[in-house]
Amino acid sequence: MAAERRKARRKTEKNRRQSSGVLAKLAIMLAVVAAVVFGVAIFFKVNTIEVQGNIVYSAQDVIAASDLAVGDNLLTVNKDTAAGNIMARLPYIESVSIGRSLPDTVVIQVRESQSAFAVNSETNTVWLVSPQGKALERADTEMLEQYPQIMGVVLNSPTAGQPVTSLDQKKLDAAIAVLTGLEGTGILEHVAAINVEKEYDIVLQYEDRYEIKLGGTDDLTYKIQYLTAILAELSDFQAGTIDLSFREGSKAWFYPKQ
């Protein structure tokens, strides 16, 4: 009996030591977690918010639209929410990326629409539209002199920051396809007007020098590459019509102005 009692005591003491060890490990883990949380809260505060790529909007405008602020926790900043806020509140912003730079900086990189085209709306107002088809702002008379026009299409009631629509959606889609395709080619900045009255017979006015007949939006990438090559070959003193409609085979034609 005595041996059994001693055995039971040893088992109880062993269980007590094991329980104490588990509790000690748990306490250490909790202390480590608390230290990490405390360190994050204290040492990873946002002290600097840097904005890059902005031209139309000031850095202060972009920061205010993001809802980010100095003093926020750097590691828990919701980048998607902040980017969405900027896109929703600043119509000229086309894309946003947000990154963290340890120990205390948030970097907001924006890409703004650098081109805008004036388009009539059904409410007898004129709106500026980005090449991606987003309504930027309502244009006044003075502004109209600064922007090229999309002709042959009328917008439904636009809302700043939202994609535009039209009862003639095919025409609008054709215009947007051309404008988007021209981005980055160096041509878009010279386009004085685009006429999509007939979406299968699109006409661009390049400054006051060239009338460019694109036909429809079929083979658009090829047509734009072809156009780029043609413009590179023409001298600064030439003017006329560039026909890329391919009505007469697969070759483009240049007709000098008489």
PDB file of C-alpha atoms in Angstrom:
ATOM      1  CA  MET A   1       0.000   0.000   0.000  1.00  0.00           C
ATOM      2  CA  ALA A   2       2.815   2.388   0.856  1.00  0.00           C
ATOM      3  CA  ALA A   3       4.429   1.731  -2.501  1.00  0.00           C
ATOM      4  CA  GLU A   4       1.189   2.470  -4.270  1.00  0.00           C
ATOM      5  CA  ARG A   5       0.816   5.763  -2.383  1.00  0.00           C
ATOM      6  CA  ARG A   6       4.351   6.808  -3.299  1.00  0.00           C
ATOM      7  CA  LYS A   7       3.661   5.916  -6.920  1.00  0.00           C
ATOM      8  CA  ALA A   8       0.465   7.996  -6.904  1.00  0.00           C
ATOM      9  CA  ARG A   9       2.297  10.977  -5.346  1.00  0.00           C
ATOM     10  CA  ARG A  10       5.023  10.809  -7.980  1.00  0.00           C
ATOM     11  CA  LYS A  11       2.375  10.726 -10.726  1.00  0.00           C
ATOM     12  CA  THR A  12       0.586  13.713  -9.214  1.00  0.00           C
ATOM     13  CA  GLU A  13       3.820  15.688  -8.909  1.00  0.00           C
ATOM     14  CA  LYS A  14       4.725  14.825 -12.518  1.00  0.00           C
ATOM     15  CA  ASN A  15       1.322  16.018 -13.749  1.00  0.00           C
ATOM     16  CA  ARG A  16       1.705  19.204 -11.692  1.00  0.00           C
ATOM     17  CA  ARG A  17       5.131  19.900 -13.213  1.00  0.00           C
ATOM     18  CA  GLN A  18       3.794  19.270 -16.728  1.00  0.00           C
ATOM     19  CA  SER A  19       0.877  21.628 -16.111  1.00  0.00           C
ATOM     20  CA  SER A  20       3.207  24.273 -14.753  1.00  0.00           C
ATOM     21  CA  GLY A  21       5.426  23.932 -17.841  1.00  0.00           C
ATOM     22  CA  VAL A  22       2.474  24.361 -20.206  1.00  0.00           C
ATOM     23  CA  LEU A  23       1.285  27.409 -18.304  1.00  0.00           C
ATOM     24  CA  ALA A  24       4.787  28.875 -18.355  1.00  0.00           C
ATOM     25  CA  LYS A  25       5.083  28.377 -22.126  1.00  0.00           C
ATOM     26  CA  LEU A  26       1.652  29.906 -22.630  1.00  0.00           C
ATOM     27  CA  ALA A  27       2.610  32.884 -20.519  1.00  0.00           C
ATOM     28  CA  ILE A  28       5.814  33.360 -22.524  1.00  0.00           C
ATOM     29  CA  MET A  29       3.863  33.182 -25.813  1.00  0.00           C
ATOM     30  CA  LEU A  30       1.340  35.737 -24.582  1.00  0.00           C
ATOM     31  CA  ALA A  31       4.162  38.010 -23.470  1.00  0.00           C
ATOM     32  CA  VAL A  32       5.822  37.742 -26.897  1.00  0.00           C
ATOM     33  CA  VAL A  33       2.530  38.494 -28.682  1.00  0.00           C
ATOM     34  CA  ALA A  34       1.892  41.454 -26.394  1.00  0.00           C
ATOM     35  CA  ALA A  35       5.418  42.743 -27.061  1.00  0.00           C
ATOM     36  CA  VAL A  36       4.942  42.426 -30.810  1.00  0.00           C
ATOM     37  CA  VAL A  37       1.566  44.189 -30.699  1.00  0.00           C
ATOM     38  CA  PHE A  38       3.004  46.905 -28.496  1.00  0.00           C
ATOM     39  CA  GLY A  39       6.006  47.298 -30.801  1.00  0.00           C
ATOM     40  CA  VAL A  40       3.819  47.532 -33.910  1.00  0.00           C
ATOM     41  CA  ALA A  41       1.591  50.105 -32.246  1.00  0.00           C
ATOM     42  CA  ILE A  42       4.493  52.208 -31.024  1.00  0.00           C
ATOM     43  CA  PHE A  43       7.220  51.865 -33.625  1.00  0.00           C
ATOM     44  CA  PHE A  44       5.338  51.489 -36.956  1.00  0.00           C
ATOM     45  CA  LYS A  45       3.455  54.761 -37.105  1.00  0.00           C
ATOM     46  CA  VAL A  46       3.048  56.540 -40.438  1.00  0.00           C
ATOM     47  CA  ASN A  47       5.141  59.706 -40.336  1.00  0.00           C
ATOM     48  CA  THR A  48       5.365  60.445 -44.076  1.00  0.00           C
ATOM     49  CA  ILE A  49       2.889  60.049 -46.947  1.00  0.00           C
ATOM     50  CA  GLU A  50       4.577  60.512 -50.313  1.00  0.00           C
ATOM     51  CA  VAL A  51       2.665  61.047 -53.566  1.00  0.00           C
ATOM     52  CA  GLN A  52       4.250  60.333 -56.949  1.00  0.00           C
ATOM     53  CA  GLY A  53       3.024  60.864 -60.514  1.00  0.00           C
ATOM     54  CA  ASN A  54       0.539  63.625 -59.731  1.00  0.00           C
ATOM     55  CA  ILE A  55       0.188  66.639 -62.021  1.00  0.00           C
ATOM     56  CA  VAL A  56      -3.499  67.562 -62.138  1.00  0.00           C
ATOM     57  CA  TYR A  57      -3.984  67.115 -58.390  1.00  0.00           C
ATOM     58  CA  SER A  58      -1.773  68.305 -55.570  1.00  0.00           C
ATOM     59  CA  ALA A  59      -0.224  65.825 -53.171  1.00  0.00           C
ATOM     60  CA  GLN A  60      -2.520  67.172 -50.477  1.00  0.00           C
ATOM     61  CA  ASP A  61      -5.570  66.447 -52.662  1.00  0.00           C
ATOM     62  CA  VAL A  62      -4.480  62.849 -53.198  1.00  0.00           C
ATOM     63  CA  ILE A  63      -3.694  62.262 -49.514  1.00  0.00           C
ATOM     64  CA  ALA A  64      -7.010  63.751 -48.412  1.00  0.00           C
ATOM     65  CA  ALA A  65      -8.910  61.578 -50.898  1.00  0.00           C
ATOM     66  CA  SER A  66      -7.136  58.432 -49.627  1.00  0.00           C
ATOM     67  CA  ASP A  67      -8.283  58.939 -46.010  1.00  0.00           C
ATOM     68  CA  LEU A  68      -4.748  58.037 -44.901  1.00  0.00           C
ATOM     69  CA  ALA A  69      -3.178  60.174 -42.203  1.00  0.00           C
ATOM     70  CA  VAL A  70       0.057  60.625 -40.304  1.00  0.00           C
ATOM     71  CA  GLY A  71      -0.189  58.546 -37.157  1.00  0.00           C
ATOM     72  CA  ASP A  72      -1.910  55.577 -38.832  1.00  0.00           C
ATOM     73  CA  ASN A  73      -0.374  52.181 -38.240  1.00  0.00           C
ATOM     74  CA  LEU A  74       1.926  51.449 -41.176  1.00  0.00           C
ATOM     75  CA  LEU A  75       1.446  47.682 -41.150  1.00  0.00           C
ATOM     76  CA  THR A  76      -2.344  47.762 -40.968  1.00  0.00           C
ATOM     77  CA  VAL A  77      -2.936  50.384 -43.668  1.00  0.00           C
ATOM     78  CA  ASN A  78      -5.661  49.060 -46.000  1.00  0.00           C
ATOM     79  CA  LYS A  79      -4.100  49.763 -49.383  1.00  0.00           C
ATOM     80  CA  ASP A  80      -7.086  48.602 -51.425  1.00  0.00           C
ATOM     81  CA  THR A  81      -9.520  50.835 -49.546  1.00  0.00           C
ATOM     82  CA  ALA A  82      -7.231  53.854 -49.832  1.00  0.00           C
ATOM     83  CA  ALA A  83      -6.714  53.296 -53.575  1.00  0.00           C
ATOM     84  CA  GLY A  84     -10.462  52.891 -54.091  1.00  0.00           C
ATOM     85  CA  ASN A  85     -11.131  56.151 -52.237  1.00  0.00           C
ATOM     86  CA  ILE A  86      -8.711  58.016 -54.496  1.00  0.00           C
ATOM     87  CA  MET A  87     -10.192  56.567 -57.686  1.00  0.00           C
ATOM     88  CA  ALA A  88     -13.736  57.383 -56.583  1.00  0.00           C
ATOM     89  CA  ARG A  89     -13.042  60.954 -55.491  1.00  0.00           C
ATOM     90  CA  LEU A  90     -10.534  62.195 -58.079  1.00  0.00           C
ATOM     91  CA  PRO A  91     -11.845  61.605 -61.630  1.00  0.00           C
ATOM     92  CA  TYR A  92      -8.573  62.355 -63.430  1.00  0.00           C
ATOM     93  CA  ILE A  93      -6.829  59.485 -61.622  1.00  0.00           C
ATOM     94  CA  GLU A  94      -6.651  56.460 -63.918  1.00  0.00           C
ATOM     95  CA  SER A  95      -4.757  54.064 -61.642  1.00  0.00           C
ATOM     96  CA  VAL A  96      -3.316  53.945 -58.121  1.00  0.00           C
ATOM     97  CA  SER A  97      -0.763  51.747 -56.393  1.00  0.00           C
ATOM     98  CA  ILE A  98       0.106  52.103 -52.717  1.00  0.00           C
ATOM     99  CA  GLY A  99       3.194  50.715 -51.031  1.00  0.00           C
ATOM    100  CA  ARG A 100       4.888  50.780 -47.642  1.00  0.00           C
ATOM    101  CA  SER A 101       8.468  51.871 -47.086  1.00  0.00           C
ATOM    102  CA  LEU A 102       9.802  50.933 -43.684  1.00  0.00           C
ATOM    103  CA  PRO A 103      10.057  52.267 -41.126  1.00  0.00           C
ATOM    104  CA  ASP A 104       7.411  54.982 -41.450  1.00  0.00           C
ATOM    105  CA  THR A 105       6.443  55.924 -45.019  1.00  0.00           C
ATOM    106  CA  VAL A 106       3.462  55.256 -47.276  1.00  0.00           C
ATOM    107  CA  VAL A 107       4.050  55.832 -50.995  1.00  0.00           C
ATOM    108  CA  ILE A 108       1.057  56.586 -53.229  1.00  0.00           C
ATOM    109  CA  GLN A 109       1.827  56.213 -56.937  1.00  0.00           C
ATOM    110  CA  VAL A 110      -0.855  57.603 -59.259  1.00  0.00           C
ATOM    111  CA  ARG A 111      -1.330  57.748 -62.998  1.00  0.00           C
ATOM    112  CA  GLU A 112      -3.489  60.619 -64.190  1.00  0.00           C
ATOM    113  CA  SER A 113      -5.297  61.048 -67.467  1.00  0.00           C
ATOM    114  CA  GLN A 114      -3.129  63.394 -69.519  1.00  0.00           C
ATOM    115  CA  SER A 115      -5.563  63.608 -72.426  1.00  0.00           C
ATOM    116  CA  ALA A 116      -9.211  64.577 -72.527  1.00  0.00           C
ATOM    117  CA  PHE A 117     -11.786  64.899 -75.288  1.00  0.00           C
ATOM    118  CA  ALA A 118     -14.920  67.025 -75.310  1.00  0.00           C
ATOM    119  CA  VAL A 119     -18.193  65.217 -75.981  1.00  0.00           C
ATOM    120  CA  ASN A 120     -21.765  66.527 -76.146  1.00  0.00           C
ATOM    121  CA  SER A 121     -24.313  65.073 -73.743  1.00  0.00           C
ATOM    122  CA  GLU A 122     -28.068  64.679 -73.923  1.00  0.00           C
ATOM    123  CA  THR A 123     -28.493  67.446 -71.325  1.00  0.00           C
ATOM    124  CA  ASN A 124     -27.007  70.044 -73.714  1.00  0.00           C
ATOM    125  CA  THR A 125     -23.780  70.144 -71.753  1.00  0.00           C
ATOM    126  CA  VAL A 126     -20.280  69.214 -72.851  1.00  0.00           C
ATOM    127  CA  TRP A 127     -18.123  66.842 -70.843  1.00  0.00           C
ATOM    128  CA  LEU A 128     -14.454  66.021 -70.857  1.00  0.00           C
ATOM    129  CA  VAL A 129     -13.815  62.311 -71.244  1.00  0.00           C
ATOM    130  CA  SER A 130     -10.575  60.347 -70.782  1.00  0.00           C
ATOM    131  CA  PRO A 131      -9.279  58.019 -73.507  1.00  0.00           C
ATOM    132  CA  GLN A 132     -10.485  55.140 -71.320  1.00  0.00           C
ATOM    133  CA  GLY A 133     -14.049  56.473 -71.461  1.00  0.00           C
ATOM    134  CA  LYS A 134     -14.347  57.981 -67.981  1.00  0.00           C
ATOM    135  CA  ALA A 135     -16.195  61.252 -67.399  1.00  0.00           C
ATOM    136  CA  LEU A 136     -13.726  63.766 -66.002  1.00  0.00           C
ATOM    137  CA  GLU A 137     -15.636  67.011 -65.587  1.00  0.00           C
ATOM    138  CA  ARG A 138     -18.178  69.296 -67.196  1.00  0.00           C
ATOM    139  CA  ALA A 139     -16.529  71.690 -69.624  1.00  0.00           C
ATOM    140  CA  ASP A 140     -17.264  75.383 -69.862  1.00  0.00           C
ATOM    141  CA  THR A 141     -16.974  77.474 -73.016  1.00  0.00           C
ATOM    142  CA  GLU A 142     -13.390  78.532 -72.405  1.00  0.00           C
ATOM    143  CA  MET A 143     -12.285  74.951 -71.821  1.00  0.00           C
ATOM    144  CA  LEU A 144     -13.738  73.784 -75.122  1.00  0.00           C
ATOM    145  CA  GLU A 145     -11.103  75.739 -77.017  1.00  0.00           C
ATOM    146  CA  GLN A 146      -8.376  73.686 -75.323  1.00  0.00           C
ATOM    147  CA  TYR A 147      -9.663  70.186 -76.021  1.00  0.00           C
ATOM    148  CA  PRO A 148     -10.287  68.103 -79.135  1.00  0.00           C
ATOM    149  CA  GLN A 149     -13.808  66.863 -79.738  1.00  0.00           C
ATOM    150  CA  ILE A 150     -15.412  63.493 -80.315  1.00  0.00           C
ATOM    151  CA  MET A 151     -18.087  64.072 -82.925  1.00  0.00           C
ATOM    152  CA  GLY A 152     -20.988  61.911 -83.999  1.00  0.00           C
ATOM    153  CA  VAL A 153     -21.974  60.615 -80.563  1.00  0.00           C
ATOM    154  CA  VAL A 154     -24.045  61.982 -77.669  1.00  0.00           C
ATOM    155  CA  LEU A 155     -23.490  60.880 -74.073  1.00  0.00           C
ATOM    156  CA  ASN A 156     -26.149  59.855 -71.625  1.00  0.00           C
ATOM    157  CA  SER A 157     -26.149  62.003 -68.491  1.00  0.00           C
ATOM    158  CA  PRO A 158     -22.502  61.679 -67.320  1.00  0.00           C
ATOM    159  CA  THR A 159     -21.264  61.518 -63.739  1.00  0.00           C
ATOM    160  CA  ALA A 160     -17.719  62.615 -62.923  1.00  0.00           C
ATOM    161  CA  GLY A 161     -15.469  59.641 -62.267  1.00  0.00           C
ATOM    162  CA  GLN A 162     -17.824  57.123 -63.873  1.00  0.00           C
ATOM    163  CA  PRO A 163     -17.648  55.419 -67.305  1.00  0.00           C
ATOM    164  CA  VAL A 164     -19.679  57.231 -69.959  1.00  0.00           C
ATOM    165  CA  THR A 165     -22.470  55.608 -71.951  1.00  0.00           C
ATOM    166  CA  SER A 166     -24.486  56.531 -75.000  1.00  0.00           C
ATOM    167  CA  LEU A 167     -27.605  55.470 -76.852  1.00  0.00           C
ATOM    168  CA  ASP A 168     -25.175  55.093 -79.763  1.00  0.00           C
ATOM    169  CA  GLN A 169     -22.948  52.778 -77.722  1.00  0.00           C
ATOM    170  CA  LYS A 170     -21.281  51.242 -80.780  1.00  0.00           C
ATOM    171  CA  LYS A 171     -20.062  54.660 -81.869  1.00  0.00           C
ATOM    172  CA  LEU A 172     -18.831  55.493 -78.386  1.00  0.00           C
ATOM    173  CA  ASP A 173     -17.085  52.131 -78.080  1.00  0.00           C
ATOM    174  CA  ALA A 174     -15.398  52.731 -81.430  1.00  0.00           C
ATOM    175  CA  ALA A 175     -14.128  56.140 -80.318  1.00  0.00           C
ATOM    176  CA  ILE A 176     -12.802  54.783 -77.019  1.00  0.00           C
ATOM    177  CA  ALA A 177     -11.113  51.859 -78.782  1.00  0.00           C
ATOM    178  CA  VAL A 178      -9.269  54.263 -81.098  1.00  0.00           C
ATOM    179  CA  LEU A 179      -8.257  56.640 -78.315  1.00  0.00           C
ATOM    180  CA  THR A 180      -7.065  53.820 -76.072  1.00  0.00           C
ATOM    181  CA  GLY A 181      -5.129  52.314 -78.952  1.00  0.00           C
ATOM    182  CA  LEU A 182      -3.395  55.620 -79.642  1.00  0.00           C
ATOM    183  CA  GLU A 183      -2.186  56.070 -76.060  1.00  0.00           C
ATOM    184  CA  GLY A 184       1.564  55.870 -75.773  1.00  0.00           C
ATOM    185  CA  THR A 185       2.161  56.316 -79.506  1.00  0.00           C
ATOM    186  CA  GLY A 186       2.712  60.066 -79.376  1.00  0.00           C
ATOM    187  CA  ILE A 187      -0.153  60.546 -81.845  1.00  0.00           C
ATOM    188  CA  LEU A 188      -2.956  61.187 -79.386  1.00  0.00           C
ATOM    189  CA  GLU A 189      -1.551  64.558 -78.356  1.00  0.00           C
ATOM    190  CA  HIS A 190      -1.884  65.750 -81.970  1.00  0.00           C
ATOM    191  CA  VAL A 191      -5.459  64.587 -82.552  1.00  0.00           C
ATOM    192  CA  ALA A 192      -7.692  67.648 -82.996  1.00  0.00           C
ATOM    193  CA  ALA A 193     -10.926  65.709 -83.491  1.00  0.00           C
ATOM    194  CA  ILE A 194     -12.321  62.229 -83.986  1.00  0.00           C
ATOM    195  CA  ASN A 195     -15.497  61.653 -85.964  1.00  0.00           C
ATOM    196  CA  VAL A 196     -17.408  58.431 -85.300  1.00  0.00           C
ATOM    197  CA  GLU A 197     -20.681  59.465 -86.933  1.00  0.00           C
ATOM    198  CA  LYS A 198     -20.212  56.230 -88.860  1.00  0.00           C
ATOM    199  CA  GLU A 199     -18.405  53.716 -86.640  1.00  0.00           C
ATOM    200  CA  TYR A 200     -17.280  51.867 -89.752  1.00  0.00           C
ATOM    201  CA  ASP A 201     -15.803  55.045 -91.252  1.00  0.00           C
ATOM    202  CA  ILE A 202     -13.859  56.724 -88.426  1.00  0.00           C
ATOM    203  CA  VAL A 203     -11.965  59.896 -89.300  1.00  0.00           C
ATOM    204  CA  LEU A 204      -9.215  61.531 -87.239  1.00  0.00           C
ATOM    205  CA  GLN A 205      -8.036  65.094 -87.689  1.00  0.00           C
ATOM    206  CA  TYR A 206      -4.303  65.293 -86.970  1.00  0.00           C
ATOM    207  CA  GLU A 207      -3.622  68.943 -86.114  1.00  0.00           C
ATOM    208  CA  ASP A 208      -4.498  70.918 -89.270  1.00  0.00           C
ATOM    209  CA  ARG A 209      -2.242  68.767 -91.444  1.00  0.00           C
ATOM    210  CA  TYR A 210      -3.753  65.338 -91.941  1.00  0.00           C
ATOM    211  CA  GLU A 211      -7.180  63.814 -92.284  1.00  0.00           C
ATOM    212  CA  ILE A 212      -6.762  60.181 -91.290  1.00  0.00           C
ATOM    213  CA  LYS A 213      -9.357  57.670 -92.477  1.00  0.00           C
ATOM    214  CA  LEU A 214      -9.309  54.596 -90.279  1.00  0.00           C
ATOM    215  CA  GLY A 215     -12.388  52.790 -91.540  1.00  0.00           C
ATOM    216  CA  GLY A 216     -13.706  50.596 -88.711  1.00  0.00           C
ATOM    217  CA  THR A 217     -11.967  49.277 -85.606  1.00  0.00           C
ATOM    218  CA  ASP A 218     -11.057  45.985 -87.264  1.00  0.00           C
ATOM    219  CA  ASP A 219      -7.281  45.380 -87.325  1.00  0.00           C
ATOM    220  CA  LEU A 220      -6.942  48.526 -85.223  1.00  0.00           C
ATOM    221  CA  THR A 221      -3.572  47.627 -83.698  1.00  0.00           C
ATOM    222  CA  TYR A 222      -2.119  47.026 -87.152  1.00  0.00           C
ATOM    223  CA  LYS A 223      -3.610  50.258 -88.486  1.00  0.00           C
ATOM    224  CA  ILE A 224      -2.123  52.294 -85.651  1.00  0.00           C
ATOM    225  CA  GLN A 225       1.304  50.715 -86.167  1.00  0.00           C
ATOM    226  CA  TYR A 226       0.996  51.444 -89.885  1.00  0.00           C
ATOM    227  CA  LEU A 227      -0.040  55.041 -89.150  1.00  0.00           C
ATOM    228  CA  THR A 228       2.935  55.523 -86.827  1.00  0.00           C
ATOM    229  CA  ALA A 229       5.291  54.371 -89.564  1.00  0.00           C
ATOM    230  CA  ILE A 230       3.666  56.658 -92.156  1.00  0.00           C
ATOM    231  CA  LEU A 231       3.849  59.728 -89.927  1.00  0.00           C
ATOM    232  CA  ALA A 232       7.527  59.038 -89.286  1.00  0.00           C
ATOM    233  CA  GLU A 233       8.191  59.111 -93.030  1.00  0.00           C
ATOM    234  CA  LEU A 234       6.259  62.293 -93.823  1.00  0.00           C
ATOM    235  CA  SER A 235       8.042  65.617 -93.534  1.00  0.00           C
ATOM    236  CA  ASP A 236       6.886  68.501 -91.363  1.00  0.00           C
ATOM    237  CA  PHE A 237       5.869  70.407 -94.485  1.00  0.00           C
ATOM    238  CA  GLN A 238       3.498  67.800 -95.887  1.00  0.00           C
ATOM    239  CA  ALA A 239      -0.273  67.739 -95.438  1.00  0.00           C
ATOM    240  CA  GLY A 240      -3.124  65.737 -96.913  1.00  0.00           C
ATOM    241  CA  THR A 241      -5.175  62.582 -96.388  1.00  0.00           C
ATOM    242  CA  ILE A 242      -3.910  59.291 -94.995  1.00  0.00           C
ATOM    243  CA  ASP A 243      -6.270  56.472 -95.927  1.00  0.00           C
ATOM    244  CA  LEU A 244      -6.015  53.409 -93.686  1.00  0.00           C
ATOM    245  CA  SER A 245      -9.499  52.135 -94.410  1.00  0.00           C
ATOM    246  CA  PHE A 246      -8.021  49.462 -96.712  1.00  0.00           C
ATOM    247  CA  ARG A 247     -10.855  49.883 -99.160  1.00  0.00           C
ATOM    248  CA  GLU A 248      -8.387  49.273-101.958  1.00  0.00           C
ATOM    249  CA  GLY A 249      -6.570  46.187-100.714  1.00  0.00           C
ATOM    250  CA  SER A 250      -4.323  46.077 -97.639  1.00  0.00           C
ATOM    251  CA  LYS A 251      -2.209  49.088 -98.434  1.00  0.00           C
ATOM    252  CA  ALA A 252      -2.463  52.563 -96.921  1.00  0.00           C
ATOM    253  CA  TRP A 253      -2.539  55.580 -99.207  1.00  0.00           C
ATOM    254  CA  PHE A 254      -1.384  59.159 -98.784  1.00  0.00           C
ATOM    255  CA  TYR A 255      -3.004  61.866-100.862  1.00  0.00           C
ATOM    256  CA  PRO A 256      -1.110  65.175-100.645  1.00  0.00           C
ATOM    257  CA  LYS A 257      -3.146  68.290-100.104  1.00  0.00           C
ATOM    258  CA  GLN A 258      -3.563  70.247-103.338  1.00  0.00           C
TER     259      GLN A 258
END
